[in-house]
Amino acid sequence: MEHAIRWIVAAGALLAASSVGPAVADDGARGFLERVYASYAAGGGCEGPEFMHDPAKALGLFTADTVALLERAWAEEGVAAPGFDILIAAQDCDIPAAPSVTVAPTGPDQARGVVAFSNFGQAIEVSHDLVRSAGRWRIHDIRWKSADPDDLPTESLRTLLSQL
């Protein structure tokens, strides 16, 4: 019996020590966004993300309800809807350096990630509402910010897709 109690106490201590806290969650969300944007860094390519050409791949990046909005827009407007690469807020790109990624928790299993980069010399910020479900981070919504507000939609991705 004493051996079983020691084992339970040791297992509990190990479990508590390995629990995912906010800092670890932030690192996971940050790593997720860094992987999403890796292909754009230093001229790595601007052919657009694979999910823009294969909607089934969107499930690896977006929450299920955001994927439903994307699929509806693709069915009504074509696979290129909303008409630009939603990850970089542009149709074309020249991103000379790796984007800067910062993440801050906004609630349990939620975070806001900001990706900042220069595209054709113009500073762009893309803000992502992130949600962790079943241990994986996904994009729930996107907002764009630029020095020239006329260049980018003022709505969030979800709002924009709902209007198509």
PDB file of C-alpha atoms in Angstrom:
ATOM      1  CA  MET A   1       0.000   0.000   0.000  1.00  0.00           C
ATOM      2  CA  GLU A   2       2.806   2.408   0.934  1.00  0.00           C
ATOM      3  CA  HIS A   3       4.488   1.654  -2.390  1.00  0.00           C
ATOM      4  CA  ALA A   4       1.248   2.510  -4.261  1.00  0.00           C
ATOM      5  CA  ILE A   5       0.903   5.808  -2.378  1.00  0.00           C
ATOM      6  CA  ARG A   6       4.508   6.768  -3.232  1.00  0.00           C
ATOM      7  CA  TRP A   7       3.867   5.919  -6.868  1.00  0.00           C
ATOM      8  CA  ILE A   8       0.698   8.052  -6.941  1.00  0.00           C
ATOM      9  CA  VAL A   9       2.487  10.990  -5.275  1.00  0.00           C
ATOM     10  CA  ALA A  10       5.431  10.678  -7.686  1.00  0.00           C
ATOM     11  CA  ALA A  11       3.103  10.460 -10.694  1.00  0.00           C
ATOM     12  CA  GLY A  12       1.165  13.504  -9.484  1.00  0.00           C
ATOM     13  CA  ALA A  13       4.373  15.499  -9.029  1.00  0.00           C
ATOM     14  CA  LEU A  14       5.563  14.512 -12.493  1.00  0.00           C
ATOM     15  CA  LEU A  15       2.211  15.444 -14.006  1.00  0.00           C
ATOM     16  CA  ALA A  16       2.207  18.831 -12.241  1.00  0.00           C
ATOM     17  CA  ALA A  17       5.763  19.542 -13.370  1.00  0.00           C
ATOM     18  CA  SER A  18       4.915  18.745 -16.980  1.00  0.00           C
ATOM     19  CA  SER A  19       1.681  20.737 -17.164  1.00  0.00           C
ATOM     20  CA  VAL A  20       1.520  23.237 -19.976  1.00  0.00           C
ATOM     21  CA  GLY A  21       1.578  26.729 -18.549  1.00  0.00           C
ATOM     22  CA  PRO A  22       1.046  30.036 -20.368  1.00  0.00           C
ATOM     23  CA  ALA A  23       4.697  30.398 -21.401  1.00  0.00           C
ATOM     24  CA  VAL A  24       4.767  26.970 -23.019  1.00  0.00           C
ATOM     25  CA  ALA A  25       1.426  27.607 -24.692  1.00  0.00           C
ATOM     26  CA  ASP A  26       2.783  30.872 -26.108  1.00  0.00           C
ATOM     27  CA  ASP A  27       5.832  29.072 -27.489  1.00  0.00           C
ATOM     28  CA  GLY A  28       3.549  26.546 -29.194  1.00  0.00           C
ATOM     29  CA  ALA A  29       1.361  29.251 -30.734  1.00  0.00           C
ATOM     30  CA  ARG A  30       4.431  31.195 -31.815  1.00  0.00           C
ATOM     31  CA  GLY A  31       5.975  28.097 -33.387  1.00  0.00           C
ATOM     32  CA  PHE A  32       2.713  27.421 -35.221  1.00  0.00           C
ATOM     33  CA  LEU A  33       2.693  30.924 -36.759  1.00  0.00           C
ATOM     34  CA  GLU A  34       6.402  30.735 -37.579  1.00  0.00           C
ATOM     35  CA  ARG A  35       5.771  27.500 -39.507  1.00  0.00           C
ATOM     36  CA  VAL A  36       2.773  29.044 -41.294  1.00  0.00           C
ATOM     37  CA  TYR A  37       4.880  32.000 -42.481  1.00  0.00           C
ATOM     38  CA  ALA A  38       8.177  30.151 -43.104  1.00  0.00           C
ATOM     39  CA  SER A  39       7.659  29.895 -46.868  1.00  0.00           C
ATOM     40  CA  TYR A  40       7.440  33.678 -47.253  1.00  0.00           C
ATOM     41  CA  ALA A  41      10.757  34.486 -45.565  1.00  0.00           C
ATOM     42  CA  ALA A  42      13.649  35.887 -47.560  1.00  0.00           C
ATOM     43  CA  GLY A  43      12.173  35.310 -50.991  1.00  0.00           C
ATOM     44  CA  GLY A  44      11.077  31.799 -50.070  1.00  0.00           C
ATOM     45  CA  GLY A  45       8.145  32.098 -52.396  1.00  0.00           C
ATOM     46  CA  CYS A  46       4.935  33.977 -52.872  1.00  0.00           C
ATOM     47  CA  GLU A  47       2.883  31.453 -54.762  1.00  0.00           C
ATOM     48  CA  GLY A  48       0.310  31.541 -52.008  1.00  0.00           C
ATOM     49  CA  PRO A  49      -0.402  29.054 -49.310  1.00  0.00           C
ATOM     50  CA  GLU A  50      -1.386  25.540 -50.344  1.00  0.00           C
ATOM     51  CA  PHE A  51      -4.781  25.860 -48.692  1.00  0.00           C
ATOM     52  CA  MET A  52      -5.744  28.537 -51.243  1.00  0.00           C
ATOM     53  CA  HIS A  53      -5.504  25.823 -53.898  1.00  0.00           C
ATOM     54  CA  ASP A  54      -6.620  22.843 -51.797  1.00  0.00           C
ATOM     55  CA  PRO A  55      -9.400  23.729 -49.348  1.00  0.00           C
ATOM     56  CA  ALA A  56      -8.979  20.426 -47.486  1.00  0.00           C
ATOM     57  CA  LYS A  57      -5.578  21.679 -46.293  1.00  0.00           C
ATOM     58  CA  ALA A  58      -7.231  24.684 -44.632  1.00  0.00           C
ATOM     59  CA  LEU A  59      -8.259  22.406 -41.760  1.00  0.00           C
ATOM     60  CA  GLY A  60      -4.598  22.256 -40.745  1.00  0.00           C
ATOM     61  CA  LEU A  61      -4.464  26.027 -40.261  1.00  0.00           C
ATOM     62  CA  PHE A  62      -7.935  27.298 -39.399  1.00  0.00           C
ATOM     63  CA  THR A  63     -10.701  26.469 -36.944  1.00  0.00           C
ATOM     64  CA  ALA A  64     -13.541  24.392 -38.383  1.00  0.00           C
ATOM     65  CA  ASP A  65     -15.996  27.304 -38.399  1.00  0.00           C
ATOM     66  CA  THR A  66     -13.510  29.538 -40.236  1.00  0.00           C
ATOM     67  CA  VAL A  67     -12.911  26.743 -42.758  1.00  0.00           C
ATOM     68  CA  ALA A  68     -16.692  26.600 -43.293  1.00  0.00           C
ATOM     69  CA  LEU A  69     -16.667  30.332 -44.141  1.00  0.00           C
ATOM     70  CA  LEU A  70     -13.714  29.841 -46.505  1.00  0.00           C
ATOM     71  CA  GLU A  71     -15.392  26.894 -48.227  1.00  0.00           C
ATOM     72  CA  ARG A  72     -18.603  28.853 -48.718  1.00  0.00           C
ATOM     73  CA  ALA A  73     -16.652  31.782 -50.216  1.00  0.00           C
ATOM     74  CA  TRP A  74     -14.703  29.419 -52.471  1.00  0.00           C
ATOM     75  CA  ALA A  75     -17.924  27.777 -53.663  1.00  0.00           C
ATOM     76  CA  GLU A  76     -19.561  31.134 -54.403  1.00  0.00           C
ATOM     77  CA  GLU A  77     -16.577  33.207 -55.544  1.00  0.00           C
ATOM     78  CA  GLY A  78     -13.976  30.676 -56.632  1.00  0.00           C
ATOM     79  CA  VAL A  79     -10.981  29.218 -54.859  1.00  0.00           C
ATOM     80  CA  ALA A  80      -9.114  32.551 -54.895  1.00  0.00           C
ATOM     81  CA  ALA A  81     -11.746  34.322 -52.750  1.00  0.00           C
ATOM     82  CA  PRO A  82     -11.354  36.843 -51.204  1.00  0.00           C
ATOM     83  CA  GLY A  83      -8.985  37.833 -54.031  1.00  0.00           C
ATOM     84  CA  PHE A  84      -5.697  38.082 -52.147  1.00  0.00           C
ATOM     85  CA  ASP A  85      -3.397  35.957 -50.005  1.00  0.00           C
ATOM     86  CA  ILE A  86      -5.041  36.355 -46.620  1.00  0.00           C
ATOM     87  CA  LEU A  87      -1.847  35.526 -44.724  1.00  0.00           C
ATOM     88  CA  ILE A  88       0.119  38.462 -46.150  1.00  0.00           C
ATOM     89  CA  ALA A  89      -2.733  40.774 -47.201  1.00  0.00           C
ATOM     90  CA  ALA A  90      -1.444  40.994 -50.780  1.00  0.00           C
ATOM     91  CA  GLN A  91      -1.656  39.447 -54.227  1.00  0.00           C
ATOM     92  CA  ASP A  92       2.100  39.705 -54.797  1.00  0.00           C
ATOM     93  CA  CYS A  93       5.007  39.779 -52.434  1.00  0.00           C
ATOM     94  CA  ASP A  94       8.621  40.671 -51.946  1.00  0.00           C
ATOM     95  CA  ILE A  95       9.354  39.869 -48.319  1.00  0.00           C
ATOM     96  CA  PRO A  96      13.122  40.229 -47.876  1.00  0.00           C
ATOM     97  CA  ALA A  97      13.430  38.988 -44.279  1.00  0.00           C
ATOM     98  CA  ALA A  98      11.754  36.487 -41.994  1.00  0.00           C
ATOM     99  CA  PRO A  99       8.587  37.914 -40.459  1.00  0.00           C
ATOM    100  CA  SER A 100       8.660  38.861 -36.785  1.00  0.00           C
ATOM    101  CA  VAL A 101       6.187  36.818 -34.723  1.00  0.00           C
ATOM    102  CA  THR A 102       4.911  37.751 -31.260  1.00  0.00           C
ATOM    103  CA  VAL A 103       2.219  35.954 -29.295  1.00  0.00           C
ATOM    104  CA  ALA A 104       0.341  36.868 -26.121  1.00  0.00           C
ATOM    105  CA  PRO A 105      -2.264  34.760 -24.325  1.00  0.00           C
ATOM    106  CA  THR A 106      -5.815  36.142 -24.330  1.00  0.00           C
ATOM    107  CA  GLY A 107      -7.521  33.365 -22.363  1.00  0.00           C
ATOM    108  CA  PRO A 108      -7.403  29.640 -21.748  1.00  0.00           C
ATOM    109  CA  ASP A 109      -6.300  28.002 -25.009  1.00  0.00           C
ATOM    110  CA  GLN A 110      -6.511  31.349 -26.795  1.00  0.00           C
ATOM    111  CA  ALA A 111      -3.827  33.758 -27.952  1.00  0.00           C
ATOM    112  CA  ARG A 112      -3.284  36.730 -30.214  1.00  0.00           C
ATOM    113  CA  GLY A 113      -0.385  36.404 -32.601  1.00  0.00           C
ATOM    114  CA  VAL A 114       1.025  39.323 -34.568  1.00  0.00           C
ATOM    115  CA  VAL A 115       3.185  38.740 -37.629  1.00  0.00           C
ATOM    116  CA  ALA A 116       5.058  41.818 -38.849  1.00  0.00           C
ATOM    117  CA  PHE A 117       7.012  42.072 -42.092  1.00  0.00           C
ATOM    118  CA  SER A 118       7.847  44.348 -44.979  1.00  0.00           C
ATOM    119  CA  ASN A 119       6.276  43.692 -48.375  1.00  0.00           C
ATOM    120  CA  PHE A 120       7.628  45.759 -51.262  1.00  0.00           C
ATOM    121  CA  GLY A 121       8.993  48.128 -48.603  1.00  0.00           C
ATOM    122  CA  GLN A 122       5.629  48.644 -46.895  1.00  0.00           C
ATOM    123  CA  ALA A 123       5.269  47.638 -43.244  1.00  0.00           C
ATOM    124  CA  ILE A 124       2.439  45.121 -42.745  1.00  0.00           C
ATOM    125  CA  GLU A 125       1.033  43.634 -39.544  1.00  0.00           C
ATOM    126  CA  VAL A 126      -1.239  40.626 -39.590  1.00  0.00           C
ATOM    127  CA  SER A 127      -3.005  39.872 -36.320  1.00  0.00           C
ATOM    128  CA  HIS A 128      -4.306  36.350 -35.691  1.00  0.00           C
ATOM    129  CA  ASP A 129      -6.856  35.218 -33.138  1.00  0.00           C
ATOM    130  CA  LEU A 130      -5.592  31.744 -32.259  1.00  0.00           C
ATOM    131  CA  VAL A 131      -7.419  28.896 -30.567  1.00  0.00           C
ATOM    132  CA  ARG A 132      -5.931  25.665 -29.270  1.00  0.00           C
ATOM    133  CA  SER A 133      -8.173  22.661 -29.694  1.00  0.00           C
ATOM    134  CA  ALA A 134      -7.173  19.060 -29.072  1.00  0.00           C
ATOM    135  CA  GLY A 135      -3.622  20.275 -28.397  1.00  0.00           C
ATOM    136  CA  ARG A 136      -3.207  22.036 -31.759  1.00  0.00           C
ATOM    137  CA  TRP A 137      -3.211  25.745 -32.546  1.00  0.00           C
ATOM    138  CA  ARG A 138      -5.505  27.028 -35.284  1.00  0.00           C
ATOM    139  CA  ILE A 139      -6.306  30.466 -36.726  1.00  0.00           C
ATOM    140  CA  HIS A 140      -9.816  31.623 -35.850  1.00  0.00           C
ATOM    141  CA  ASP A 141      -9.671  35.107 -37.387  1.00  0.00           C
ATOM    142  CA  ILE A 142      -7.230  37.479 -39.079  1.00  0.00           C
ATOM    143  CA  ARG A 143      -6.972  41.282 -39.097  1.00  0.00           C
ATOM    144  CA  TRP A 144      -4.655  43.344 -41.280  1.00  0.00           C
ATOM    145  CA  LYS A 145      -2.847  46.619 -40.581  1.00  0.00           C
ATOM    146  CA  SER A 146      -0.763  48.786 -42.884  1.00  0.00           C
ATOM    147  CA  ALA A 147       0.675  52.292 -42.971  1.00  0.00           C
ATOM    148  CA  ASP A 148      -1.809  52.975 -45.776  1.00  0.00           C
ATOM    149  CA  PRO A 149      -5.239  51.871 -44.522  1.00  0.00           C
ATOM    150  CA  ASP A 150      -6.701  52.157 -48.038  1.00  0.00           C
ATOM    151  CA  ASP A 151      -4.527  49.203 -49.082  1.00  0.00           C
ATOM    152  CA  LEU A 152      -6.140  46.651 -46.785  1.00  0.00           C
ATOM    153  CA  PRO A 153      -9.624  45.585 -45.777  1.00  0.00           C
ATOM    154  CA  THR A 154     -10.819  47.120 -42.537  1.00  0.00           C
ATOM    155  CA  GLU A 155     -12.880  44.056 -41.696  1.00  0.00           C
ATOM    156  CA  SER A 156     -11.520  40.899 -40.173  1.00  0.00           C
ATOM    157  CA  LEU A 157     -11.252  37.800 -42.356  1.00  0.00           C
ATOM    158  CA  ARG A 158     -14.393  36.272 -40.859  1.00  0.00           C
ATOM    159  CA  THR A 159     -16.382  39.480 -41.384  1.00  0.00           C
ATOM    160  CA  LEU A 160     -15.085  39.804 -44.939  1.00  0.00           C
ATOM    161  CA  LEU A 161     -15.949  36.188 -45.769  1.00  0.00           C
ATOM    162  CA  SER A 162     -19.417  36.594 -44.263  1.00  0.00           C
ATOM    163  CA  GLN A 163     -20.070  39.474 -46.680  1.00  0.00           C
ATOM    164  CA  LEU A 164     -19.107  37.556 -49.844  1.00  0.00           C
TER     165      LEU A 164
END
